[in-house]
Coordinates of C-alpha atoms in Angstrom, one line a residue:
Chain A
X1253 CA 72.2 68.0 175.4
X1254 CA 71.3 64.2 175.3
X1255 CA 71.5 64.3 179.6
X1256 CA 74.1 61.6 179.3
X1257 CA 77.4 62.8 180.5
X1258 CA 80.4 61.5 179.8
X1259 CA 84.0 62.0 181.0
X1260 CA 86.8 62.6 180.1
X1261 CA 86.1 63.9 176.5
X1262 CA 89.8 63.2 175.2
X1263 CA 92.3 60.7 176.7
X1264 CA 95.8 60.2 175.2
X1265 CA 97.8 57.4 176.9
X1266 CA 100.5 55.0 176.0
X1267 CA 100.4 51.2 174.7
X1268 CA 100.3 49.0 177.9
X1269 CA 98.3 51.6 180.2
X1270 CA 94.8 51.3 181.5
X1271 CA 92.1 53.6 181.8
X1272 CA 88.7 54.2 182.8
X1273 CA 85.9 55.9 181.1
X1274 CA 83.0 57.3 183.0
X1275 CA 79.3 57.6 182.1
X1276 CA 76.6 59.2 183.9
X1277 CA 72.9 58.1 182.6
X1278 CA 70.3 60.3 182.1
X1279 CA 68.2 61.0 185.4
X1280 CA 65.9 58.0 186.0
X1281 CA 67.2 55.6 183.1
X1282 CA 68.4 52.2 184.7
X1283 CA 70.2 50.9 181.4
X1284 CA 73.7 51.6 180.1
X1285 CA 74.8 50.6 177.2
X1286 CA 78.8 50.9 175.7
X1287 CA 80.0 51.3 172.3
X1288 CA 83.0 51.6 170.4
X1289 CA 83.0 53.4 166.9
X1290 CA 86.4 53.4 165.2
X1291 CA 87.2 53.8 161.4
X1292 CA 87.3 50.1 160.3
X1293 CA 85.2 48.3 162.6
X1294 CA 82.3 51.1 162.6
X1295 CA 79.8 51.4 165.6
X1296 CA 79.8 47.8 167.9
X1297 CA 78.2 47.3 171.0
X1298 CA 80.5 46.6 173.8
X1299 CA 78.0 45.9 176.9
X1300 CA 75.0 46.4 178.7
X1301 CA 74.2 47.0 182.0
X1302 CA 70.9 47.4 183.4
X1303 CA 70.2 48.4 187.1
X1304 CA 73.5 47.4 188.2
X1305 CA 73.5 43.7 186.4
X1306 CA 75.4 43.0 183.4
X1307 CA 72.7 41.8 180.9
X1308 CA 73.9 41.5 177.2
X1309 CA 77.5 41.6 175.7
X1310 CA 79.0 42.1 172.4
X1311 CA 82.4 42.2 170.7
X1312 CA 83.9 43.1 174.0
X1313 CA 87.8 42.4 174.3
X1314 CA 88.9 40.5 177.7
X1315 CA 91.1 43.5 178.0
X1316 CA 87.9 45.1 178.7
X1317 CA 85.6 45.4 181.6
X1318 CA 82.6 47.4 182.6
X1319 CA 80.6 48.1 186.0
X1320 CA 77.3 49.8 186.8
X1321 CA 77.2 51.4 190.5
X1322 CA 74.1 51.7 193.0
X1323 CA 73.8 55.3 191.5
X1324 CA 73.6 53.9 188.5
X1325 CA 76.9 55.5 186.8
X1326 CA 79.0 53.3 184.6
X1327 CA 82.5 52.7 184.2
X1328 CA 84.4 51.0 181.6
X1329 CA 88.0 50.1 181.9
X1330 CA 90.2 49.3 179.2
X1331 CA 93.7 47.6 180.3
X1332 CA 96.8 46.7 178.4
X1333 CA 96.1 49.3 175.5
X1334 CA 97.0 48.6 172.1
X1335 CA 97.3 51.4 169.2
X1336 CA 94.0 49.4 167.9
X1337 CA 91.9 50.4 171.0
X1338 CA 92.4 53.9 169.8
X1339 CA 88.6 55.1 168.9
X1340 CA 85.4 57.0 170.1
X1341 CA 83.6 55.3 173.1
X1342 CA 79.9 56.2 173.8
X1343 CA 78.0 55.3 176.3
X1344 CA 74.0 55.3 175.9
X1345 CA 71.1 55.0 178.4
X1346 CA 67.5 54.4 178.3
X1347 CA 64.9 53.8 180.6
X1348 CA 64.4 50.4 179.7
X1349 CA 65.8 47.8 177.9
X1350 CA 64.4 47.8 174.2
X1351 CA 63.5 51.8 174.5
X1352 CA 65.0 54.2 172.8
X1353 CA 68.8 55.5 173.6
X1354 CA 70.1 58.5 174.3
X1355 CA 73.7 58.9 173.3
X1356 CA 76.5 60.8 175.4
X1357 CA 79.3 62.8 173.2
X1358 CA 81.9 59.9 173.7
X1359 CA 85.2 60.0 175.0
X1360 CA 88.0 59.8 172.5
X1361 CA 90.7 57.8 173.1
X1362 CA 94.1 57.7 171.6
X1363 CA 96.8 55.0 172.8
X1364 CA 100.3 56.2 171.3
Chain B
X169 CA 71.5 37.1 163.9
X170 CA 70.5 40.9 163.2
X171 CA 72.4 43.0 160.9
X172 CA 71.9 46.4 158.9
X173 CA 73.0 47.6 155.4
X174 CA 73.4 51.3 154.4
X175 CA 73.8 51.2 150.5
X176 CA 76.2 54.1 149.7
X177 CA 78.7 55.3 152.4
X178 CA 78.5 58.9 150.8
X179 CA 75.6 60.7 149.1
X180 CA 75.8 64.1 148.0
X181 CA 72.3 66.2 147.3
X182 CA 72.1 70.0 146.0
X183 CA 70.1 72.3 148.7
X184 CA 66.6 72.3 148.2
X185 CA 67.0 68.3 146.6
X186 CA 65.1 64.9 148.1
X187 CA 67.3 63.2 150.3
X188 CA 67.3 59.5 150.2
X189 CA 69.6 57.3 152.3
X190 CA 69.2 53.8 152.1
X191 CA 69.1 51.1 155.0
X192 CA 68.1 47.3 154.8
X193 CA 68.0 45.0 157.7
X194 CA 68.0 41.5 158.2
X195 CA 66.3 39.9 161.6
X196 CA 64.8 36.7 162.4
X197 CA 62.1 38.9 164.2
X198 CA 60.0 42.2 163.2
X199 CA 62.7 44.3 164.7
X200 CA 62.8 47.6 165.9
X201 CA 64.3 50.1 163.7
X202 CA 66.3 53.5 164.1
X203 CA 68.0 56.4 162.2
X204 CA 70.5 58.4 164.1
X205 CA 72.5 61.4 163.1
X206 CA 76.0 62.1 164.2
X207 CA 77.5 65.8 163.5
X208 CA 81.1 66.3 163.8
X209 CA 82.5 65.7 167.1
X210 CA 79.4 64.8 168.8
X211 CA 77.5 61.8 169.5
X212 CA 74.4 60.4 167.7
X213 CA 71.1 62.2 168.1
X214 CA 68.1 59.8 167.4
X215 CA 66.1 61.0 164.2
X216 CA 63.3 58.7 164.4
X217 CA 62.3 55.2 165.2
X218 CA 60.0 52.0 164.3
X219 CA 58.6 50.0 167.3
X220 CA 55.8 48.2 165.1
X221 CA 53.0 50.9 165.2
X222 CA 52.4 53.0 161.7
X223 CA 54.8 52.0 159.0
X224 CA 55.5 55.6 158.0
X225 CA 57.3 57.2 160.9
X226 CA 58.1 61.0 161.1
X227 CA 60.9 62.3 163.1
X228 CA 62.9 65.5 163.8
X229 CA 64.0 68.4 161.2
X230 CA 61.9 66.9 158.7
X231 CA 62.9 63.8 158.2
X232 CA 60.8 60.4 158.0
X233 CA 61.0 56.7 157.1
X234 CA 58.7 54.2 155.9
X235 CA 59.0 50.6 156.8
X236 CA 58.8 47.9 154.3
X237 CA 58.7 44.4 155.4
X238 CA 58.3 42.7 152.3
X239 CA 61.8 44.9 151.3
X240 CA 63.5 44.7 154.6
X241 CA 64.0 48.2 154.3
X242 CA 63.6 51.5 156.0
X243 CA 64.8 54.4 154.3
X244 CA 65.3 57.6 155.5
X245 CA 64.0 60.7 153.5
X246 CA 63.4 64.4 153.6
X247 CA 61.8 66.4 150.7
X248 CA 64.2 69.3 150.6
X249 CA 67.7 69.4 151.9
X250 CA 69.0 71.8 153.9
X251 CA 73.0 72.5 154.2
X252 CA 72.6 71.9 158.1
X253 CA 71.7 68.4 157.3
X254 CA 75.3 67.6 156.3
X255 CA 76.3 64.6 158.8
X256 CA 76.9 61.0 159.1
X257 CA 73.5 59.1 159.5
X258 CA 73.5 55.5 161.1
X259 CA 70.3 53.1 160.5
X260 CA 70.0 50.8 163.4
X261 CA 68.2 47.5 164.4
X262 CA 67.5 46.0 167.9
X263 CA 65.2 43.1 169.3
X264 CA 61.9 43.9 170.3
X265 CA 62.0 41.7 173.2
X266 CA 62.9 43.1 176.3
X267 CA 64.5 40.3 177.4
X268 CA 67.1 40.7 174.6
X269 CA 68.5 43.7 176.1
X270 CA 67.7 46.3 173.5
X271 CA 71.4 46.9 172.2
X272 CA 71.6 48.3 168.9
X273 CA 73.0 47.3 165.6
X274 CA 74.1 49.9 163.7
X275 CA 74.8 50.0 160.0
X276 CA 78.3 51.4 158.7
X277 CA 76.8 55.1 158.0
X278 CA 76.2 57.5 155.3
X279 CA 78.0 60.5 155.1
X280 CA 75.4 62.9 153.6
X281 CA 76.8 66.2 151.8
X282 CA 74.5 69.2 150.7
X283 CA 75.8 71.5 148.0
X284 CA 74.6 74.7 148.0

């Protein structure tokens, strides 16, 4: 158990819908990262938050957004979903930026 | 820009044989390097990391990796494979400077099969 909790574990939704994925980092970790894992793209960095502020952006679509709340949990919002958004979404956390990151079990999103 | 190349998307070894998973990186600055393992339906677990200290890094489950700057490589090895090592392995690189955030750039992964 990495100490990073992601909910839900599985999500099935229809095209055009909006979903929210939630991540609770390890206790004391200030940095949260979101990654997308798909068969064709592999593991891709989406976005990072550090102590409530956005710090880095990767290949994140405009339809996707995230935030980190004062209690340090983070949410990834995916809207206007398309079939191609089906993937495993991971959250990771670390104490400081650049230190080792611990991954949650992921949320498997299926868009039908 | 940083990148990682893992040579071989599938590697198969016999139980007890040497495991060698190859990783080459590209980076404009000496990077931090990581190996993660992913078991089916699980998240990623850190096996080991290189952060500019000793070039030979020992990790969990008997794995080790050697950072070779001249070859821009960070290959993962284990002297004797066990059935429980069957999983997907990812090499990753990150910028060592804190102001870059620490995001990981992953290779495409290598699936390791272990035959009895």
